[in-house]
PDB file of C-alpha atoms and ligand atoms in Angstrom:
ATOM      1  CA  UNK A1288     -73.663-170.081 107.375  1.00 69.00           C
ATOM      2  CA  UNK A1289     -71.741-172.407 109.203  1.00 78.00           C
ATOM      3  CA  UNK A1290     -74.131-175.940 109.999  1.00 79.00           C
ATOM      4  CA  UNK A1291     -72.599-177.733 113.270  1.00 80.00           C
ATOM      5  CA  UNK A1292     -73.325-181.430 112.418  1.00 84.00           C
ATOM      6  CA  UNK A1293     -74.086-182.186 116.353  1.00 80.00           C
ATOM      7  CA  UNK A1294     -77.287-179.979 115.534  1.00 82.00           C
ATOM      8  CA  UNK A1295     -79.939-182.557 116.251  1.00 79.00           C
ATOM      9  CA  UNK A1296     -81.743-181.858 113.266  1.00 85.00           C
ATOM     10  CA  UNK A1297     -78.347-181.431 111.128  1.00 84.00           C
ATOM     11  CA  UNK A1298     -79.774-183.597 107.771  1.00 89.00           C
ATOM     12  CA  UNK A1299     -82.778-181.029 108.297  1.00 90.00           C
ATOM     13  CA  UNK A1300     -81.165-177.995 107.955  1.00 91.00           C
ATOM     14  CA  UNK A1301     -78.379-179.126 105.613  1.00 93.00           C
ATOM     15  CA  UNK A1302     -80.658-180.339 102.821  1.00 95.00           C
ATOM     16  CA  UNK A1303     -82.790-176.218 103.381  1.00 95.00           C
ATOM     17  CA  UNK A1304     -79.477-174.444 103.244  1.00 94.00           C
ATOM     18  CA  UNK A1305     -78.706-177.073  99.792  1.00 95.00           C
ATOM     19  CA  UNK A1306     -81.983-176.303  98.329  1.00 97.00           C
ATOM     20  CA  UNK A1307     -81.656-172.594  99.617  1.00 96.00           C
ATOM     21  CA  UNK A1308     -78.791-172.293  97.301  1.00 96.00           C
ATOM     22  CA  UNK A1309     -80.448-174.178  94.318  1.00 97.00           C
ATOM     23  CA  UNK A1310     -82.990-171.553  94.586  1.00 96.00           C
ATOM     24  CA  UNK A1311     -80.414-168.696  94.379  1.00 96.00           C
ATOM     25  CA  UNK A1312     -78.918-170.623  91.131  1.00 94.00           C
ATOM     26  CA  UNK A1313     -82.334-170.923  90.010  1.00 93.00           C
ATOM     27  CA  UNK A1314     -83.067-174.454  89.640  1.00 97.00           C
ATOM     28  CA  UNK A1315     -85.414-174.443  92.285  1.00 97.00           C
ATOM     29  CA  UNK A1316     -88.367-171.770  91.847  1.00 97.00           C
ATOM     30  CA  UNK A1317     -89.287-170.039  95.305  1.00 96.00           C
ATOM     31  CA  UNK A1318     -92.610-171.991  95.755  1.00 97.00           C
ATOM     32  CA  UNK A1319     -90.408-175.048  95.478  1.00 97.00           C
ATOM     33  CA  UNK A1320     -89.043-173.880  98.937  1.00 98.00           C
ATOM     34  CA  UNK A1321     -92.842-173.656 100.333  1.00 98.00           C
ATOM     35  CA  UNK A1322     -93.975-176.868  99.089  1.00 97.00           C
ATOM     36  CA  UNK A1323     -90.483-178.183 100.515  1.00 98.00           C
ATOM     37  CA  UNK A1324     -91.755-176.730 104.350  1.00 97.00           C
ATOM     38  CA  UNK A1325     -94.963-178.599 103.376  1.00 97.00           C
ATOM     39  CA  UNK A1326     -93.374-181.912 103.312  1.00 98.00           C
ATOM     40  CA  UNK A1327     -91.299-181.648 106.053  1.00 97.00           C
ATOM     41  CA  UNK A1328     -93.987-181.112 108.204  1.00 97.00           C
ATOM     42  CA  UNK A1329     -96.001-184.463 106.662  1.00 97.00           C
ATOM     43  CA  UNK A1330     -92.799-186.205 107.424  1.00 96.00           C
ATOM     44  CA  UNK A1331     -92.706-184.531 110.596  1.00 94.00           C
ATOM     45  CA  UNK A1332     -95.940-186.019 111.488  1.00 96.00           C
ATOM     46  CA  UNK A1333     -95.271-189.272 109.592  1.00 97.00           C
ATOM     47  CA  UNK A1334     -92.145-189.832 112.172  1.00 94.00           C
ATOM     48  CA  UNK A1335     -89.271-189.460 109.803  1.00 95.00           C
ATOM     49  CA  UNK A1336     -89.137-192.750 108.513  1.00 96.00           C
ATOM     50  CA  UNK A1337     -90.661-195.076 105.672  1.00 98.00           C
ATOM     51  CA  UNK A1338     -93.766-196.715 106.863  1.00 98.00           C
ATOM     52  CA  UNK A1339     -94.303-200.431 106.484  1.00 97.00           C
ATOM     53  CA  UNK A1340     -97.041-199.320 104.159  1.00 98.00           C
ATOM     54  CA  UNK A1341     -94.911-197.057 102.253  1.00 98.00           C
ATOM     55  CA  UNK A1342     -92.374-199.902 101.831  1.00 98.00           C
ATOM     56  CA  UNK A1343     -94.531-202.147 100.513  1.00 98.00           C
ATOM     57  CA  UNK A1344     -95.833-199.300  97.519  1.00 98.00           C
ATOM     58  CA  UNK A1345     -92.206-198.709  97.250  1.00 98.00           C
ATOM     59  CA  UNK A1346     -91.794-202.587  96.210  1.00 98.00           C
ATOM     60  CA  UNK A1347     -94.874-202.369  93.819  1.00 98.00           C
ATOM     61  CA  UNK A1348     -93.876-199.703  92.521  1.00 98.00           C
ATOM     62  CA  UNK A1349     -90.086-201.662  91.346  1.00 98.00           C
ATOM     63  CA  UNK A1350     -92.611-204.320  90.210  1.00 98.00           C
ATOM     64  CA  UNK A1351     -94.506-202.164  88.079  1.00 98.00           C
ATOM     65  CA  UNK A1352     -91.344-200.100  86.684  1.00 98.00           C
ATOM     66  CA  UNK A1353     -90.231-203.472  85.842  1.00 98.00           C
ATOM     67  CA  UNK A1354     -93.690-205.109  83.858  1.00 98.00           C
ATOM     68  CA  UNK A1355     -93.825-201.496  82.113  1.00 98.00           C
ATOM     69  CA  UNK A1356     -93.171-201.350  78.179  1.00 98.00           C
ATOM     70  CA  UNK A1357     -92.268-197.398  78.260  1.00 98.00           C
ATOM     71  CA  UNK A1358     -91.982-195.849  81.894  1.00 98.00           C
ATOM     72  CA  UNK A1359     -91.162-192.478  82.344  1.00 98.00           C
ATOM     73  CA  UNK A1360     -89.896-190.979  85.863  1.00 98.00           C
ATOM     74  CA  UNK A1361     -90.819-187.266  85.880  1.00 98.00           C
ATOM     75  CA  UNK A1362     -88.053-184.435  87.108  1.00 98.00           C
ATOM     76  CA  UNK A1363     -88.803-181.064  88.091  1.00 98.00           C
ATOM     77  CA  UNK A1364     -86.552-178.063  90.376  1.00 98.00           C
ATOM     78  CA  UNK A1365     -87.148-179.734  93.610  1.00 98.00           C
ATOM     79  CA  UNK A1366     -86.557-183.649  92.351  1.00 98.00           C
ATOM     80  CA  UNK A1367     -83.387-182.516  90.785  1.00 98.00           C
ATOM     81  CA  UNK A1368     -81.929-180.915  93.522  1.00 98.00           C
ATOM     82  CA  UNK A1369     -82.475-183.350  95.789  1.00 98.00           C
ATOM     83  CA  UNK A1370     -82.525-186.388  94.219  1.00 98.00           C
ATOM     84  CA  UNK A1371     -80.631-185.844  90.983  1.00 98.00           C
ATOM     85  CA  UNK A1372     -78.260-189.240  92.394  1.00 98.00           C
ATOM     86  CA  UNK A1373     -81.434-190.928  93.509  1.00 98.00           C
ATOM     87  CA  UNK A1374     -82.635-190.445  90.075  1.00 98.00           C
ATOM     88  CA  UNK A1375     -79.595-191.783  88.267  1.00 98.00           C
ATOM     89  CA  UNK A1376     -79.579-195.247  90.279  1.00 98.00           C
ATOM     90  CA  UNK A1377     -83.269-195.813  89.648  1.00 98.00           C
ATOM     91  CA  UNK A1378     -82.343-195.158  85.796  1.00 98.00           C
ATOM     92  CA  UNK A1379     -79.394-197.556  85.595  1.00 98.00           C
ATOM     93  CA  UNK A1380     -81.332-200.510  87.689  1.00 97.00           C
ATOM     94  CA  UNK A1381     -84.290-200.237  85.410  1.00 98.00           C
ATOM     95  CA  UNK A1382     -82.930-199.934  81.361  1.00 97.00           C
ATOM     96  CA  UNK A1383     -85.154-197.961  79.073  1.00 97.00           C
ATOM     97  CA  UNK A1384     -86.369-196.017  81.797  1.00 98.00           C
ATOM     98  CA  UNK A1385     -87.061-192.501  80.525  1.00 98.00           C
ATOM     99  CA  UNK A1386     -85.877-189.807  82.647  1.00 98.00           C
ATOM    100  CA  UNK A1387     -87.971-186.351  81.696  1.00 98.00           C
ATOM    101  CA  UNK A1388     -87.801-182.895  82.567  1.00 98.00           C
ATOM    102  CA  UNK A1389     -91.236-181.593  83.476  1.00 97.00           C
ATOM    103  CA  UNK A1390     -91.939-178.237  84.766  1.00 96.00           C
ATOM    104  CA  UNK A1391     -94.440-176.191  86.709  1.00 95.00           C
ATOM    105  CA  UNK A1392     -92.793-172.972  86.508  1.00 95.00           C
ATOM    106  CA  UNK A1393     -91.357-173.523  82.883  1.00 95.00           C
ATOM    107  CA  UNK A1394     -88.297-171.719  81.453  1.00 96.00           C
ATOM    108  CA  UNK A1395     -85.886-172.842  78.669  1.00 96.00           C
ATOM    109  CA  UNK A1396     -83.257-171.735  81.213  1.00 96.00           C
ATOM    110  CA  UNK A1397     -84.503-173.514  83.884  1.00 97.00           C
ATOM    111  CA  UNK A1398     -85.122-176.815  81.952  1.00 97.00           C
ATOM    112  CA  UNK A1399     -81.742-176.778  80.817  1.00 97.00           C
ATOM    113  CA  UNK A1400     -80.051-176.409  83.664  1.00 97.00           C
ATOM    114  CA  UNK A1401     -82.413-179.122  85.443  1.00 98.00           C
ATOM    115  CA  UNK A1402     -80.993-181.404  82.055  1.00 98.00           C
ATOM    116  CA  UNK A1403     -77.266-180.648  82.966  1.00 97.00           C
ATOM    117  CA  UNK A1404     -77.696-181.224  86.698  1.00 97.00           C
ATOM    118  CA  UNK A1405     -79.099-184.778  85.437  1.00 98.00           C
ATOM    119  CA  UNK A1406     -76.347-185.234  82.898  1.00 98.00           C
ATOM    120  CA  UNK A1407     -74.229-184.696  86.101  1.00 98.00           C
ATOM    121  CA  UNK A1408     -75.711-187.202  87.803  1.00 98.00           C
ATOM    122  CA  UNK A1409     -74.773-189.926  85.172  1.00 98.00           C
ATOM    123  CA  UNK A1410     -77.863-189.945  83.199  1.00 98.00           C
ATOM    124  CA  UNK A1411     -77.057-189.623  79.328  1.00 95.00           C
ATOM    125  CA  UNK A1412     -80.444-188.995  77.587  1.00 97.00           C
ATOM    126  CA  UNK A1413     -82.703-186.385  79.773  1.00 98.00           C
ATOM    127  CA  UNK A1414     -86.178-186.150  77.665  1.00 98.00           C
ATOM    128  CA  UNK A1415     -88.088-183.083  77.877  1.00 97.00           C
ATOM    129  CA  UNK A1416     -85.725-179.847  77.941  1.00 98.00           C
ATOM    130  CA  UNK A1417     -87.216-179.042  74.281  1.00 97.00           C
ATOM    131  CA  UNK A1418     -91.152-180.132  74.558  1.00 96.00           C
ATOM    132  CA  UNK A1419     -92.649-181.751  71.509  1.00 96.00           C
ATOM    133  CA  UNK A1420     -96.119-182.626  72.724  1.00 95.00           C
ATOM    134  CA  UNK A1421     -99.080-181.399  74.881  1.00 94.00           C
ATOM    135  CA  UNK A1422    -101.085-183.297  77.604  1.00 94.00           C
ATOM    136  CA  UNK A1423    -104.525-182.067  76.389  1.00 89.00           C
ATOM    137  CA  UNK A1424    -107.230-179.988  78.590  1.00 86.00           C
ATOM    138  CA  UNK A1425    -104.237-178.877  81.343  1.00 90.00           C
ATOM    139  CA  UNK A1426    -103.604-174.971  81.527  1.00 87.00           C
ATOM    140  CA  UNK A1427    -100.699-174.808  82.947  1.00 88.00           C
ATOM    141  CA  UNK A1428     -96.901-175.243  81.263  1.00 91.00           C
ATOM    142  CA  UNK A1429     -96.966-179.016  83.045  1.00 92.00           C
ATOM    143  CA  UNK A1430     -98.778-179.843  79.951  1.00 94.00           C
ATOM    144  CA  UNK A1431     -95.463-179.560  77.765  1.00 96.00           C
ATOM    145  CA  UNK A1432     -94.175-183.477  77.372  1.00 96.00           C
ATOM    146  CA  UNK A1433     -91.703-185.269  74.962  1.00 96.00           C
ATOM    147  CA  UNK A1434     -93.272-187.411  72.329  1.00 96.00           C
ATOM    148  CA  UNK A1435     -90.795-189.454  73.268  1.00 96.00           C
ATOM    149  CA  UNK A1436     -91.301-189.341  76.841  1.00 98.00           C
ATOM    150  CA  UNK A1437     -94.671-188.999  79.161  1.00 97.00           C
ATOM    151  CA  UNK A1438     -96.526-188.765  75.985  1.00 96.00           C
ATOM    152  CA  UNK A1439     -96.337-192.210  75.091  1.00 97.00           C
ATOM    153  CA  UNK A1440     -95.485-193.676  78.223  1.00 98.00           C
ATOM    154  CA  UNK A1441     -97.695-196.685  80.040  1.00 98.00           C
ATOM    155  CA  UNK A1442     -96.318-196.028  83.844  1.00 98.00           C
ATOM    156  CA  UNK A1443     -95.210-192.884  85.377  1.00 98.00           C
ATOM    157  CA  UNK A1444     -93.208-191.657  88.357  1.00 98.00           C
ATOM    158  CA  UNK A1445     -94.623-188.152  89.102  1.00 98.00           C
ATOM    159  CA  UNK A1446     -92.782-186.923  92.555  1.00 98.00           C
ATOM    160  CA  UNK A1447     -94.070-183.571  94.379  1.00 98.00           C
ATOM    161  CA  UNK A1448     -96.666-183.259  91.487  1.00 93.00           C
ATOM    162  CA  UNK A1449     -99.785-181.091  91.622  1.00 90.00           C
ATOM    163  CA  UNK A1450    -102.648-182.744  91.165  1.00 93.00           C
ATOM    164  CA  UNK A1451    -104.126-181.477  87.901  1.00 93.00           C
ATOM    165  CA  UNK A1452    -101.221-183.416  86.320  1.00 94.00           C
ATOM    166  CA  UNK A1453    -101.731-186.282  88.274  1.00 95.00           C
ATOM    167  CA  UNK A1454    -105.625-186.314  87.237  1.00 95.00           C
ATOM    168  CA  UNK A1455    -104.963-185.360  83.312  1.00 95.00           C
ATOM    169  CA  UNK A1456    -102.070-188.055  83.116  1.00 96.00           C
ATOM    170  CA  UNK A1457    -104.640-190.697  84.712  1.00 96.00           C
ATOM    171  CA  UNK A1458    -107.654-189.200  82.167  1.00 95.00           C
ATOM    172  CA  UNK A1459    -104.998-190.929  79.479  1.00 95.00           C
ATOM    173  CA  UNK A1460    -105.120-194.121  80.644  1.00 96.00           C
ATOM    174  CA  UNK A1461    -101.405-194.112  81.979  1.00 97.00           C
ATOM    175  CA  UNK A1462    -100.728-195.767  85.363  1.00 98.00           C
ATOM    176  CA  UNK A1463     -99.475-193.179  87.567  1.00 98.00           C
ATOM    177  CA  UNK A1464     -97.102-193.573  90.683  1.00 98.00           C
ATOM    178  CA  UNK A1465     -96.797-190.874  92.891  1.00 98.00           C
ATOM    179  CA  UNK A1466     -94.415-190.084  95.509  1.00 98.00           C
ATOM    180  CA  UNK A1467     -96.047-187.185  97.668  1.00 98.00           C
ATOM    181  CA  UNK A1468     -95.430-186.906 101.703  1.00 98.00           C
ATOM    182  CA  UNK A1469     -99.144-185.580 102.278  1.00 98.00           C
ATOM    183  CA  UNK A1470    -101.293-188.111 102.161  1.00 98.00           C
ATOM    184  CA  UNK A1471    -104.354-186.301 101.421  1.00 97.00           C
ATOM    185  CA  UNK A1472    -102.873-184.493  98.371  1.00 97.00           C
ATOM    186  CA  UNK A1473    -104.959-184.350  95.342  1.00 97.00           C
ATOM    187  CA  UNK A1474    -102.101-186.321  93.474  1.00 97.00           C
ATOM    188  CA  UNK A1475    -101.619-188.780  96.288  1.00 98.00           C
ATOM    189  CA  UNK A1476    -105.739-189.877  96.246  1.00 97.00           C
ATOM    190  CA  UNK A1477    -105.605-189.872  92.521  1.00 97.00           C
ATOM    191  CA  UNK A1478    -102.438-191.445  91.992  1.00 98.00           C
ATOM    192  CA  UNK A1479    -102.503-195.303  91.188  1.00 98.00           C
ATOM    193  CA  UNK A1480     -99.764-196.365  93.551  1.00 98.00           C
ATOM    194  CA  UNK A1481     -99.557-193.447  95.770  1.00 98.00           C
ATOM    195  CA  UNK A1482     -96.041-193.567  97.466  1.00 98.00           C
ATOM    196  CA  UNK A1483     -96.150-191.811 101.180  1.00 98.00           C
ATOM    197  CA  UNK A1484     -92.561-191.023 101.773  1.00 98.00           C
ATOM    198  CA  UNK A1485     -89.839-188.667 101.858  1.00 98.00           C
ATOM    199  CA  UNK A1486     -88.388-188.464  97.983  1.00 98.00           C
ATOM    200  CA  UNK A1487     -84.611-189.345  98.384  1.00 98.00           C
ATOM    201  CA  UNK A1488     -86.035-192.060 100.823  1.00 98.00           C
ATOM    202  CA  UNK A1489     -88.436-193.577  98.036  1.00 98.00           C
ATOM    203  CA  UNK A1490     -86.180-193.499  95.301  1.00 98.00           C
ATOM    204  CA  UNK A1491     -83.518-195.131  97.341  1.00 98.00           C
ATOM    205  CA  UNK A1492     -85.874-197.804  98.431  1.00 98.00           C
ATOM    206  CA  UNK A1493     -87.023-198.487  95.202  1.00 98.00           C
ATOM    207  CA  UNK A1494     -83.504-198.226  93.486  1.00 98.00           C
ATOM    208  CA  UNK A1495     -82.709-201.233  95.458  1.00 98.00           C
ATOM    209  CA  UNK A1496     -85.465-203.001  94.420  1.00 98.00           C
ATOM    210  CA  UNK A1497     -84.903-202.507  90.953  1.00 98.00           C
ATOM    211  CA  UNK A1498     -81.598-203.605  91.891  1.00 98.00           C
ATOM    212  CA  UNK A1499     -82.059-207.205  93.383  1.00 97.00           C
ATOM    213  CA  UNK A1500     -84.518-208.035  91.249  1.00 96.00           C
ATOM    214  CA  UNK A1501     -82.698-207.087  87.570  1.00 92.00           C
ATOM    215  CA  UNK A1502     -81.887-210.816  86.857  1.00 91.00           C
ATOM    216  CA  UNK A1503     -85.336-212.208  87.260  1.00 94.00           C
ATOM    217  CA  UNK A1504     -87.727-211.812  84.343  1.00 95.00           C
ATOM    218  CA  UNK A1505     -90.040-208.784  84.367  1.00 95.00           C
ATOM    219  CA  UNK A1506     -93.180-209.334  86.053  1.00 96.00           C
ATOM    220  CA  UNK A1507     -95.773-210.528  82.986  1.00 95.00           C
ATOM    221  CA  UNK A1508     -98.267-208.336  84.887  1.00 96.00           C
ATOM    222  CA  UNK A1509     -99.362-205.184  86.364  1.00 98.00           C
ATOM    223  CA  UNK A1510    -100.040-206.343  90.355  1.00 95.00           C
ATOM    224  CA  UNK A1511    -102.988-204.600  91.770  1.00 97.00           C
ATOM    225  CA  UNK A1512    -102.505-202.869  94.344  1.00 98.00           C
ATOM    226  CA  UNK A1513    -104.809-201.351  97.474  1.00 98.00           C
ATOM    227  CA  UNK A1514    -104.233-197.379  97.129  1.00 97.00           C
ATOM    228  CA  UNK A1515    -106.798-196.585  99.317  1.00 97.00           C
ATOM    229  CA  UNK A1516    -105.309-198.929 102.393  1.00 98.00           C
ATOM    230  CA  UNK A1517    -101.805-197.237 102.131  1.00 98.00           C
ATOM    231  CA  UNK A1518    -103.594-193.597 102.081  1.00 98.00           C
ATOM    232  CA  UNK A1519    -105.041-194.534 105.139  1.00 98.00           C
ATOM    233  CA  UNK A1520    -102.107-196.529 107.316  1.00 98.00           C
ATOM    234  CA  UNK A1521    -100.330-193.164 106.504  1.00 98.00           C
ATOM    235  CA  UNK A1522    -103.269-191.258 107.694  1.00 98.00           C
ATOM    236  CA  UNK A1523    -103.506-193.596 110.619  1.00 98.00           C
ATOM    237  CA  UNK A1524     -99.888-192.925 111.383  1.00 97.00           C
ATOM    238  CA  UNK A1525    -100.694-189.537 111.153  1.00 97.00           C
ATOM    239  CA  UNK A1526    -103.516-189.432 113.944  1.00 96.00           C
ATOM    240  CA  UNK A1527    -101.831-192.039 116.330  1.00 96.00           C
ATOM    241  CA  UNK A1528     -98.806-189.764 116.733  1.00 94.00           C
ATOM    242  CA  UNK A1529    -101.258-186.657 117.279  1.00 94.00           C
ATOM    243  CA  UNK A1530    -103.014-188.684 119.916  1.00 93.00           C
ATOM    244  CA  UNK A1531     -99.998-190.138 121.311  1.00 88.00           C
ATOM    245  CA  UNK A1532     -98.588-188.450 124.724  1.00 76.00           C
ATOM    246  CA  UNK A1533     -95.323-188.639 123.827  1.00 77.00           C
ATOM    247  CA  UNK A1534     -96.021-185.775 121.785  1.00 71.00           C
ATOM    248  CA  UNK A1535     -96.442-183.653 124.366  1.00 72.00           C
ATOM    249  CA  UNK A1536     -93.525-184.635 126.348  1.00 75.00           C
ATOM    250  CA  UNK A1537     -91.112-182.390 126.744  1.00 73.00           C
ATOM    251  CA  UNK A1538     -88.079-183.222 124.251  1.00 68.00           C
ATOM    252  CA  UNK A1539     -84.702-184.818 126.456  1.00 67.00           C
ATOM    253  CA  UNK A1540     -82.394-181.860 127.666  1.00 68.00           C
ATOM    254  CA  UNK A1541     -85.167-179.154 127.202  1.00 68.00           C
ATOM    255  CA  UNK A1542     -85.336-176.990 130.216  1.00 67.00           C
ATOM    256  CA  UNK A1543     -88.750-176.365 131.946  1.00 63.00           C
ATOM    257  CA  UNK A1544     -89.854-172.460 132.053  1.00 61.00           C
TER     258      UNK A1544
HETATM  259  O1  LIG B1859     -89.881-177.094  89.619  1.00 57.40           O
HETATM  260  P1  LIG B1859     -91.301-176.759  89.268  1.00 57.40           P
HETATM  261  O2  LIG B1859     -91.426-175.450  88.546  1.00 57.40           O
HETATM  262  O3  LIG B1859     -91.981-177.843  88.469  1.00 57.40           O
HETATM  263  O4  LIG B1859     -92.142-176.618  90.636  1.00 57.40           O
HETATM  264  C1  LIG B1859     -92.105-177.670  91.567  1.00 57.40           C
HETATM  265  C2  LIG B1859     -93.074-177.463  92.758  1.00 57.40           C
HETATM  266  C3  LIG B1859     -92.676-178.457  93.857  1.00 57.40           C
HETATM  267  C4  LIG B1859     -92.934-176.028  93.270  1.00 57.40           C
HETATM  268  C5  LIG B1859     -94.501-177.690  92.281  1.00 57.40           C
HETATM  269  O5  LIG B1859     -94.597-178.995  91.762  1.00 57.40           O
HETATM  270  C6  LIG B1859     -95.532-177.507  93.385  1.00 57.40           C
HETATM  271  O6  LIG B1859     -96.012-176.409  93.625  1.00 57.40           O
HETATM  272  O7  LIG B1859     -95.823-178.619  94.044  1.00 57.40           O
HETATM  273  P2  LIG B1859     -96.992-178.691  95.188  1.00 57.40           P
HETATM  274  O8  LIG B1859     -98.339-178.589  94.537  1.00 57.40           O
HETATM  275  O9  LIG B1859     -96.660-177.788  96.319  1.00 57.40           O
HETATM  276  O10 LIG B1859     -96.847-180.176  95.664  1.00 57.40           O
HETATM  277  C7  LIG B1859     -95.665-180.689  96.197  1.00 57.40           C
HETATM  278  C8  LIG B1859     -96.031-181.877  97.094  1.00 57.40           C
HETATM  279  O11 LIG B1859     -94.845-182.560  97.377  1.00 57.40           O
HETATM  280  C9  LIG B1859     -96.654-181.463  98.443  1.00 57.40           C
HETATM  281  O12 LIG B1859     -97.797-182.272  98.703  1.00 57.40           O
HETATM  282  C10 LIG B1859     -95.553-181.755  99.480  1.00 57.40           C
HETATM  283  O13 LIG B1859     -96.089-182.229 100.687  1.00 57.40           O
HETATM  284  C11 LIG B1859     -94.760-182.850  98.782  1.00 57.40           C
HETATM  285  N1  LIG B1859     -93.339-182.831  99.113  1.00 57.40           N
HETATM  286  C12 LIG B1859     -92.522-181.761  99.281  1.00 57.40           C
HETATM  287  N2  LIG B1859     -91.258-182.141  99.538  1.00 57.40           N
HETATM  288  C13 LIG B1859     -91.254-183.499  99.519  1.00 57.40           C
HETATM  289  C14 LIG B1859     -92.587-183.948  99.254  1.00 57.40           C
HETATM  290  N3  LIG B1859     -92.901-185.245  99.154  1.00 57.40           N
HETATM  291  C15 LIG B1859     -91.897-186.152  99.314  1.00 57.40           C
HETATM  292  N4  LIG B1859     -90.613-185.796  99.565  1.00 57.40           N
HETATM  293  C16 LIG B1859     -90.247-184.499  99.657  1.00 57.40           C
HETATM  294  N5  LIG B1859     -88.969-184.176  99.889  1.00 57.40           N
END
C-alpha cells in the first residue's frame, strides 16, 4: 500500500504499516500490534508530544543511567522494531550499558532475530537471546534473564512492559525505569521513574542527555525523584484535553453533515 506523505497523520500510519510488516516477519507478536493501538490512543490523548513532566523523568532517568554500576535497558518485538536506532544511541552515550533481549511471547526464533535486528543497529553484545537465569515467583517466559544482564543489574529500562515484571523486578530491589504511554498502567504506578512518553520520543530525549552530559563525572548518587507528581501532570494532561472545547471542534477542512 502506497502511504501519500501529505496524509495528515503520515508518521501515524507509516510507523503501523512498518510494524505491520515486522509482524508478518515475526518479530513483532500480534498482541504487540494491540498494545501498539493502546498507546497511540494515550498519546492521542496526551497531545502527541513530550510533556514538561515527561522531560524532566526523561533527564532523571540519563542521571540515573549514568550513577548506575550495571544498568540494563530491556528489548522486546515492539522496542526493536521501533526503536532498534533509538536503542543503539542510548547504548553508545552510556558505556557498559547492557542491552537485553527480554520476551513476553518467547521463542528461540524470535529472540534471535530481535538479537540480529540489534546487531543491525550497531550494538555488538545483545544479552539475553540464550537465558541463563530466572526472575523468581513470575509465571510467565518474562522471567528468563541473563546472569549477565537484568539478573544482576541495579537500574533498569523496561519499555511497554507488563506489570508483573515491573512488580517482580522492583520485589529485587532493582530501580526500575519505565517508559509506558498509559499512565495508569500497572508498570507505570509501580515503576520508580515512570517515563510518560511515546518510546522513540523517550529514548531520543534521553540519548541526548546521555550525550551532553558524557564528560562530566557520573552523578555520585541516585536523585530522588517524585513518581507520583509525573503520574499525575500526565493524568492532568489527560483530563484537561477531555474537558477542553477544542476537542469538540470540528477539525480545519472537515465538512459539516
Ligand atoms: O515482544 P513481546 O513478546 O515481549 O511482547 C511485547 C508486548 C508489547 C506485546 C507485551 O509486552 C505486552 O502485551 O505489553 P502490554 O501489557 O500491552 O503493555 C504495553 C504498554 O506499552 C501499554 O501500556 C501501552 O500503552 C504502551 N505502549 C504501546 N506502544 C507504546 C507504548 N508506550 C510508549 N511508546 C509506545 N510506542
Amino acid at each position: 500500500m502506497r502511504l501519500s506523505p501529505r496524509h495528515p497523520r503520515y508518521r501515524s500510519l507509516r510507523v503501523r504499516a512498518d510494524l505491520a510488516a515486522s509482524s508478518r516477519r515475526g518479530l513483532v507478536v500480534p498482541e504487540g500490534l494491540i498494545a501498539h493501538g493502546r498507546g497511540e490512543a494515550f498519546d492521542y490523548l496526551l497531545g502527541e508530544r513530550t510533556l514538561p513532566s515527561a522531560r524532566r523523568a526523561e533527564r532523571a532517568a540519563a542521571a540515573w543511567l549514568r550513577a548506575a554500576a550495571r544498568p540494563v535497558l530491556s528489548v522486546n518485538g515492539n522496542v526493536a522494531a521501533l526503536a532498534a536506532g533509538e536503542v543503539a544511541r542510548v547504548a553508545r552515550a552510556r558505556p557498559g550499558l547492557g542491552v537485553e533481549v527480554n520476551l513476553f511471547h518467547r521463542t528461540p526464533a524470535r529472540a534471535r532475530a530481535i538479537a540480529r535486528v540489534l546487531r543491525a543497529a550497531g550494538i555488538p553484545r545483545v544479552l539475553g537471546v540464550r537465558p541463563t537465569g530466572r526472575i523468581p515467583g513470575l509465571p510467565s517466559d518474562r522471567a528468563r534473564v541473563d546472569r549477565a544482564g537484568i539478573a544482576v543489574a541495579d537500574v533498569c529500562v523496561i519499555p511497554l512492559e507488563d506489570g508483573d515484571r515491573a512488580e517482580a523486578l522492583r520485589r529485587l530491589g532493582k530501580r526500575v525505569i519505565s517508559i509506558d504511554l498509559n499512565p495508569l498502567s500497572r508498570t507505570s504506578r509501580v515503576a520508580d521513574l515512570p517515563i510518560v512518553d511515546e518510546l522513540t520520543r523517550a529514548l531520543g530525549n534521553l540519548a541526548a542527555d546521555l550525550e551532553r552530559s558524557r564528560s562530566r563525572p557520573p552523578p555520585s548518587r541516585f536523585e530522588p525523584f517524585d513518581r507520583a507528581a509525573a503520574l499525575r501532570d500526565a493524568l492532568a494532561t489527560i483530563g484537561r484535553r477531555l474537558r477542553s472545547p477544542a476537542a469538540v471542534r470540528r477539525p480545519p477542512g472537515a465538512r459539516p453533515r
